[in-house]
Amino acid sequence: MTATAETPQQTGLRQQVLVLYLASSALDARVVGWSVYDGTGQTHPTTGDSDVPPYETGLDALKDGWRLFQAAQLNPPYPGHEYDVSFLKHEFFFEKLV
């Protein structure tokens, strides 16, 4: 008997993705930006649709059941560019299967 992986259609599970940008590389740093994507199709959040982050910190998202699956690579700034303004560096991706 061969084991086969169940598809999302068979399990009924869908993925929700939460992207949090934190003030530093620590998961307990405050959230400074975010995006939410809902694979269930039940909600349609968009960037900028709220002034209040879904969580105060990345750690709060973990405590609420979100699973961390990617954190930004920490790269030191190029000498002389320590204070340049650029993209948000401390990006964390979380998921929930619902």
Short mmCIF file of N, CA and C in Angstrom, two decimals:
data_model
loop_
_atom_site.label_atom_id
_atom_site.label_comp_id
_atom_site.label_asym_id
_atom_site.label_seq_id
_atom_site.Cartn_x
_atom_site.Cartn_y
_atom_site.Cartn_z
N MET A 1 0.84 -1.17 0.00
CA MET A 1 0.00 0.00 0.00
C MET A 1 0.90 1.24 0.00
N THR A 2 0.67 2.13 -0.93
CA THR A 2 1.47 3.33 -1.06
C THR A 2 0.76 4.50 -0.39
N ALA A 3 1.52 5.23 0.43
CA ALA A 3 0.94 6.41 1.08
C ALA A 3 0.98 7.57 0.10
N THR A 4 -0.12 8.30 0.03
CA THR A 4 -0.16 9.48 -0.83
C THR A 4 -0.53 10.69 0.01
N ALA A 5 0.03 11.80 -0.35
CA ALA A 5 -0.28 13.05 0.36
C ALA A 5 -1.66 13.53 -0.06
N GLU A 6 -2.41 14.00 0.91
CA GLU A 6 -3.73 14.53 0.62
C GLU A 6 -3.59 15.94 0.05
N THR A 7 -4.43 16.25 -0.90
CA THR A 7 -4.43 17.58 -1.49
C THR A 7 -5.27 18.52 -0.63
N PRO A 8 -5.10 19.84 -0.77
CA PRO A 8 -5.95 20.77 -0.02
C PRO A 8 -7.44 20.54 -0.29
N GLN A 9 -7.79 20.11 -1.49
CA GLN A 9 -9.19 19.85 -1.80
C GLN A 9 -9.72 18.68 -0.97
N GLN A 10 -8.86 17.68 -0.70
CA GLN A 10 -9.29 16.53 0.07
C GLN A 10 -9.39 16.84 1.56
N THR A 11 -8.46 17.64 2.08
CA THR A 11 -8.46 17.95 3.51
C THR A 11 -9.36 19.13 3.84
N GLY A 12 -9.63 19.96 2.86
CA GLY A 12 -10.41 21.17 3.10
C GLY A 12 -9.58 22.30 3.68
N LEU A 13 -8.27 22.09 3.87
CA LEU A 13 -7.41 23.12 4.45
C LEU A 13 -6.97 24.13 3.40
N ARG A 14 -6.89 25.38 3.81
CA ARG A 14 -6.38 26.45 2.96
C ARG A 14 -5.35 27.24 3.75
N GLN A 15 -4.44 27.87 3.04
CA GLN A 15 -3.36 28.61 3.68
C GLN A 15 -3.69 30.09 3.79
N GLN A 16 -3.44 30.65 4.96
CA GLN A 16 -3.46 32.08 5.17
C GLN A 16 -2.02 32.51 5.41
N VAL A 17 -1.61 33.62 4.82
CA VAL A 17 -0.24 34.11 4.95
C VAL A 17 -0.25 35.50 5.57
N LEU A 18 0.61 35.69 6.54
CA LEU A 18 0.77 36.96 7.23
C LEU A 18 2.22 37.38 7.08
N VAL A 19 2.45 38.56 6.53
CA VAL A 19 3.79 39.11 6.38
C VAL A 19 3.92 40.27 7.35
N LEU A 20 4.86 40.15 8.28
CA LEU A 20 5.09 41.22 9.25
C LEU A 20 6.48 41.80 9.04
N TYR A 21 6.55 43.11 9.03
CA TYR A 21 7.83 43.82 8.99
C TYR A 21 8.04 44.37 10.39
N LEU A 22 9.15 43.98 11.02
CA LEU A 22 9.41 44.36 12.40
C LEU A 22 10.47 45.44 12.47
N ALA A 23 10.51 46.13 13.60
CA ALA A 23 11.46 47.23 13.80
C ALA A 23 12.90 46.73 13.88
N SER A 24 13.09 45.46 14.22
CA SER A 24 14.43 44.86 14.25
C SER A 24 14.30 43.38 13.90
N SER A 25 15.38 42.66 13.98
CA SER A 25 15.37 41.24 13.63
C SER A 25 14.81 40.36 14.74
N ALA A 26 14.51 40.92 15.90
CA ALA A 26 13.97 40.14 17.02
C ALA A 26 12.47 39.95 16.87
N LEU A 27 11.99 38.75 17.09
CA LEU A 27 10.56 38.47 16.95
C LEU A 27 9.70 39.24 17.94
N ASP A 28 10.29 39.73 19.02
CA ASP A 28 9.49 40.51 19.97
C ASP A 28 9.57 42.01 19.69
N ALA A 29 10.12 42.39 18.53
CA ALA A 29 10.15 43.80 18.12
C ALA A 29 8.76 44.21 17.61
N ARG A 30 8.48 45.50 17.67
CA ARG A 30 7.15 45.98 17.26
C ARG A 30 6.97 45.88 15.74
N VAL A 31 5.73 45.68 15.33
CA VAL A 31 5.36 45.60 13.92
C VAL A 31 5.33 47.01 13.34
N VAL A 32 6.01 47.21 12.19
CA VAL A 32 6.02 48.51 11.53
C VAL A 32 5.32 48.47 10.17
N GLY A 33 5.03 47.29 9.68
CA GLY A 33 4.32 47.12 8.40
C GLY A 33 3.82 45.69 8.31
N TRP A 34 2.79 45.46 7.48
CA TRP A 34 2.21 44.13 7.39
C TRP A 34 1.38 43.98 6.13
N SER A 35 1.18 42.71 5.75
CA SER A 35 0.27 42.32 4.68
C SER A 35 -0.37 41.00 5.08
N VAL A 36 -1.61 40.79 4.68
CA VAL A 36 -2.33 39.55 4.97
C VAL A 36 -2.91 39.02 3.67
N TYR A 37 -2.78 37.71 3.46
CA TYR A 37 -3.33 37.05 2.28
C TYR A 37 -4.15 35.86 2.75
N ASP A 38 -5.37 35.72 2.24
CA ASP A 38 -6.29 34.70 2.71
C ASP A 38 -6.61 33.72 1.58
N GLY A 39 -6.02 32.54 1.66
CA GLY A 39 -6.26 31.50 0.66
C GLY A 39 -7.62 30.85 0.77
N THR A 40 -8.38 31.18 1.80
CA THR A 40 -9.73 30.61 1.92
C THR A 40 -10.70 31.36 1.01
N GLY A 41 -10.35 32.59 0.64
CA GLY A 41 -11.24 33.40 -0.17
C GLY A 41 -12.37 34.05 0.63
N GLN A 42 -12.38 33.84 1.95
CA GLN A 42 -13.45 34.39 2.77
C GLN A 42 -13.26 35.87 3.08
N THR A 43 -12.01 36.34 3.07
CA THR A 43 -11.73 37.76 3.27
C THR A 43 -10.82 38.23 2.15
N HIS A 44 -10.80 39.53 1.93
CA HIS A 44 -9.99 40.11 0.86
C HIS A 44 -9.21 41.32 1.38
N PRO A 45 -8.31 41.08 2.36
CA PRO A 45 -7.55 42.21 2.90
C PRO A 45 -6.60 42.77 1.86
N THR A 46 -6.34 44.05 1.96
CA THR A 46 -5.38 44.68 1.07
C THR A 46 -4.41 45.53 1.88
N THR A 47 -3.25 45.77 1.33
CA THR A 47 -2.25 46.59 2.00
C THR A 47 -2.82 47.98 2.23
N GLY A 48 -2.66 48.49 3.43
CA GLY A 48 -3.12 49.83 3.75
C GLY A 48 -4.58 49.92 4.15
N ASP A 49 -5.25 48.76 4.36
CA ASP A 49 -6.66 48.83 4.72
C ASP A 49 -6.89 49.00 6.23
N SER A 50 -5.80 49.15 6.99
CA SER A 50 -5.93 49.36 8.43
C SER A 50 -4.73 50.14 8.94
N ASP A 51 -4.98 51.01 9.92
CA ASP A 51 -3.89 51.74 10.56
C ASP A 51 -3.34 50.98 11.76
N VAL A 52 -4.00 49.92 12.15
CA VAL A 52 -3.60 49.15 13.32
C VAL A 52 -3.07 47.78 12.87
N PRO A 53 -1.84 47.43 13.26
CA PRO A 53 -1.31 46.13 12.84
C PRO A 53 -2.11 44.99 13.45
N PRO A 54 -2.13 43.83 12.79
CA PRO A 54 -2.88 42.70 13.33
C PRO A 54 -2.29 42.17 14.63
N TYR A 55 -1.01 42.43 14.87
CA TYR A 55 -0.31 42.03 16.10
C TYR A 55 0.68 43.12 16.46
N GLU A 56 0.99 43.24 17.73
CA GLU A 56 1.97 44.21 18.19
C GLU A 56 3.39 43.77 17.85
N THR A 57 3.64 42.44 17.92
CA THR A 57 4.97 41.87 17.65
C THR A 57 4.83 40.58 16.86
N GLY A 58 5.93 40.09 16.35
CA GLY A 58 5.93 38.78 15.70
C GLY A 58 5.66 37.67 16.71
N LEU A 59 6.14 37.84 17.91
CA LEU A 59 5.91 36.85 18.96
C LEU A 59 4.42 36.72 19.26
N ASP A 60 3.68 37.82 19.22
CA ASP A 60 2.23 37.76 19.43
C ASP A 60 1.55 36.92 18.36
N ALA A 61 2.05 36.99 17.12
CA ALA A 61 1.49 36.16 16.04
C ALA A 61 1.75 34.69 16.33
N LEU A 62 2.95 34.36 16.81
CA LEU A 62 3.25 32.96 17.17
C LEU A 62 2.32 32.48 18.27
N LYS A 63 2.10 33.31 19.27
CA LYS A 63 1.23 32.93 20.39
C LYS A 63 -0.20 32.70 19.94
N ASP A 64 -0.60 33.35 18.83
CA ASP A 64 -1.96 33.20 18.31
C ASP A 64 -2.09 32.04 17.33
N GLY A 65 -1.03 31.27 17.16
CA GLY A 65 -1.13 30.07 16.33
C GLY A 65 -0.54 30.18 14.93
N TRP A 66 0.00 31.35 14.56
CA TRP A 66 0.65 31.48 13.26
C TRP A 66 1.98 30.74 13.31
N ARG A 67 2.33 30.07 12.22
CA ARG A 67 3.59 29.34 12.13
C ARG A 67 4.57 30.16 11.31
N LEU A 68 5.75 30.43 11.87
CA LEU A 68 6.79 31.17 11.17
C LEU A 68 7.45 30.25 10.17
N PHE A 69 7.53 30.67 8.89
CA PHE A 69 8.22 29.83 7.93
C PHE A 69 9.32 30.55 7.17
N GLN A 70 9.49 31.83 7.35
CA GLN A 70 10.61 32.51 6.72
C GLN A 70 10.92 33.81 7.45
N ALA A 71 12.20 34.04 7.67
CA ALA A 71 12.67 35.29 8.26
C ALA A 71 13.71 35.86 7.32
N ALA A 72 13.82 37.17 7.30
CA ALA A 72 14.76 37.84 6.42
C ALA A 72 16.20 37.51 6.81
N GLN A 73 17.04 37.35 5.79
CA GLN A 73 18.46 37.16 6.03
C GLN A 73 19.05 38.46 6.55
N LEU A 74 19.89 38.36 7.55
CA LEU A 74 20.50 39.55 8.12
C LEU A 74 21.80 39.86 7.39
N ASN A 75 21.81 40.96 6.68
CA ASN A 75 22.99 41.41 5.97
C ASN A 75 23.43 42.75 6.53
N PRO A 76 24.72 42.90 6.85
CA PRO A 76 25.17 44.19 7.35
C PRO A 76 25.12 45.23 6.23
N PRO A 77 24.86 46.50 6.57
CA PRO A 77 24.85 47.54 5.54
C PRO A 77 26.25 47.76 4.98
N TYR A 78 26.29 48.17 3.74
CA TYR A 78 27.57 48.49 3.11
C TYR A 78 28.15 49.70 3.83
N PRO A 79 29.45 49.71 4.11
CA PRO A 79 30.06 50.83 4.84
C PRO A 79 29.71 52.18 4.21
N GLY A 80 29.28 53.10 5.06
CA GLY A 80 28.89 54.43 4.61
C GLY A 80 27.42 54.54 4.27
N HIS A 81 26.69 53.42 4.31
CA HIS A 81 25.26 53.41 3.97
C HIS A 81 24.41 52.94 5.14
N GLU A 82 24.92 53.05 6.33
CA GLU A 82 24.21 52.57 7.52
C GLU A 82 22.88 53.28 7.75
N TYR A 83 22.74 54.50 7.28
CA TYR A 83 21.53 55.28 7.55
C TYR A 83 20.71 55.55 6.29
N ASP A 84 20.98 54.84 5.21
CA ASP A 84 20.18 54.98 3.99
C ASP A 84 18.78 54.44 4.22
N VAL A 85 17.81 55.08 3.61
CA VAL A 85 16.43 54.61 3.67
C VAL A 85 16.20 53.69 2.47
N SER A 86 15.60 52.54 2.73
CA SER A 86 15.40 51.56 1.66
C SER A 86 14.18 50.71 2.01
N PHE A 87 14.16 49.48 1.55
CA PHE A 87 13.07 48.57 1.84
C PHE A 87 13.09 48.20 3.32
N LEU A 88 11.98 47.64 3.80
CA LEU A 88 11.91 47.19 5.19
C LEU A 88 12.66 45.86 5.30
N LYS A 89 13.69 45.84 6.11
CA LYS A 89 14.63 44.72 6.13
C LYS A 89 14.18 43.52 6.95
N HIS A 90 13.40 43.72 7.97
CA HIS A 90 13.11 42.64 8.91
C HIS A 90 11.74 42.05 8.62
N GLU A 91 11.69 41.24 7.56
CA GLU A 91 10.44 40.68 7.03
C GLU A 91 10.28 39.24 7.52
N PHE A 92 9.12 38.94 8.07
CA PHE A 92 8.83 37.61 8.57
C PHE A 92 7.54 37.11 7.93
N PHE A 93 7.55 35.87 7.44
CA PHE A 93 6.38 35.26 6.84
C PHE A 93 5.82 34.21 7.79
N PHE A 94 4.51 34.28 8.04
CA PHE A 94 3.81 33.34 8.89
C PHE A 94 2.68 32.70 8.09
N GLU A 95 2.25 31.52 8.53
CA GLU A 95 1.11 30.87 7.88
C GLU A 95 0.21 30.23 8.91
N LYS A 96 -1.05 30.09 8.51
CA LYS A 96 -2.03 29.28 9.23
C LYS A 96 -2.71 28.41 8.21
N LEU A 97 -2.97 27.18 8.57
CA LEU A 97 -3.79 26.31 7.74
C LEU A 97 -5.16 26.23 8.39
N VAL A 98 -6.17 26.67 7.65
CA VAL A 98 -7.53 26.72 8.21
C VAL A 98 -8.50 26.00 7.31
#
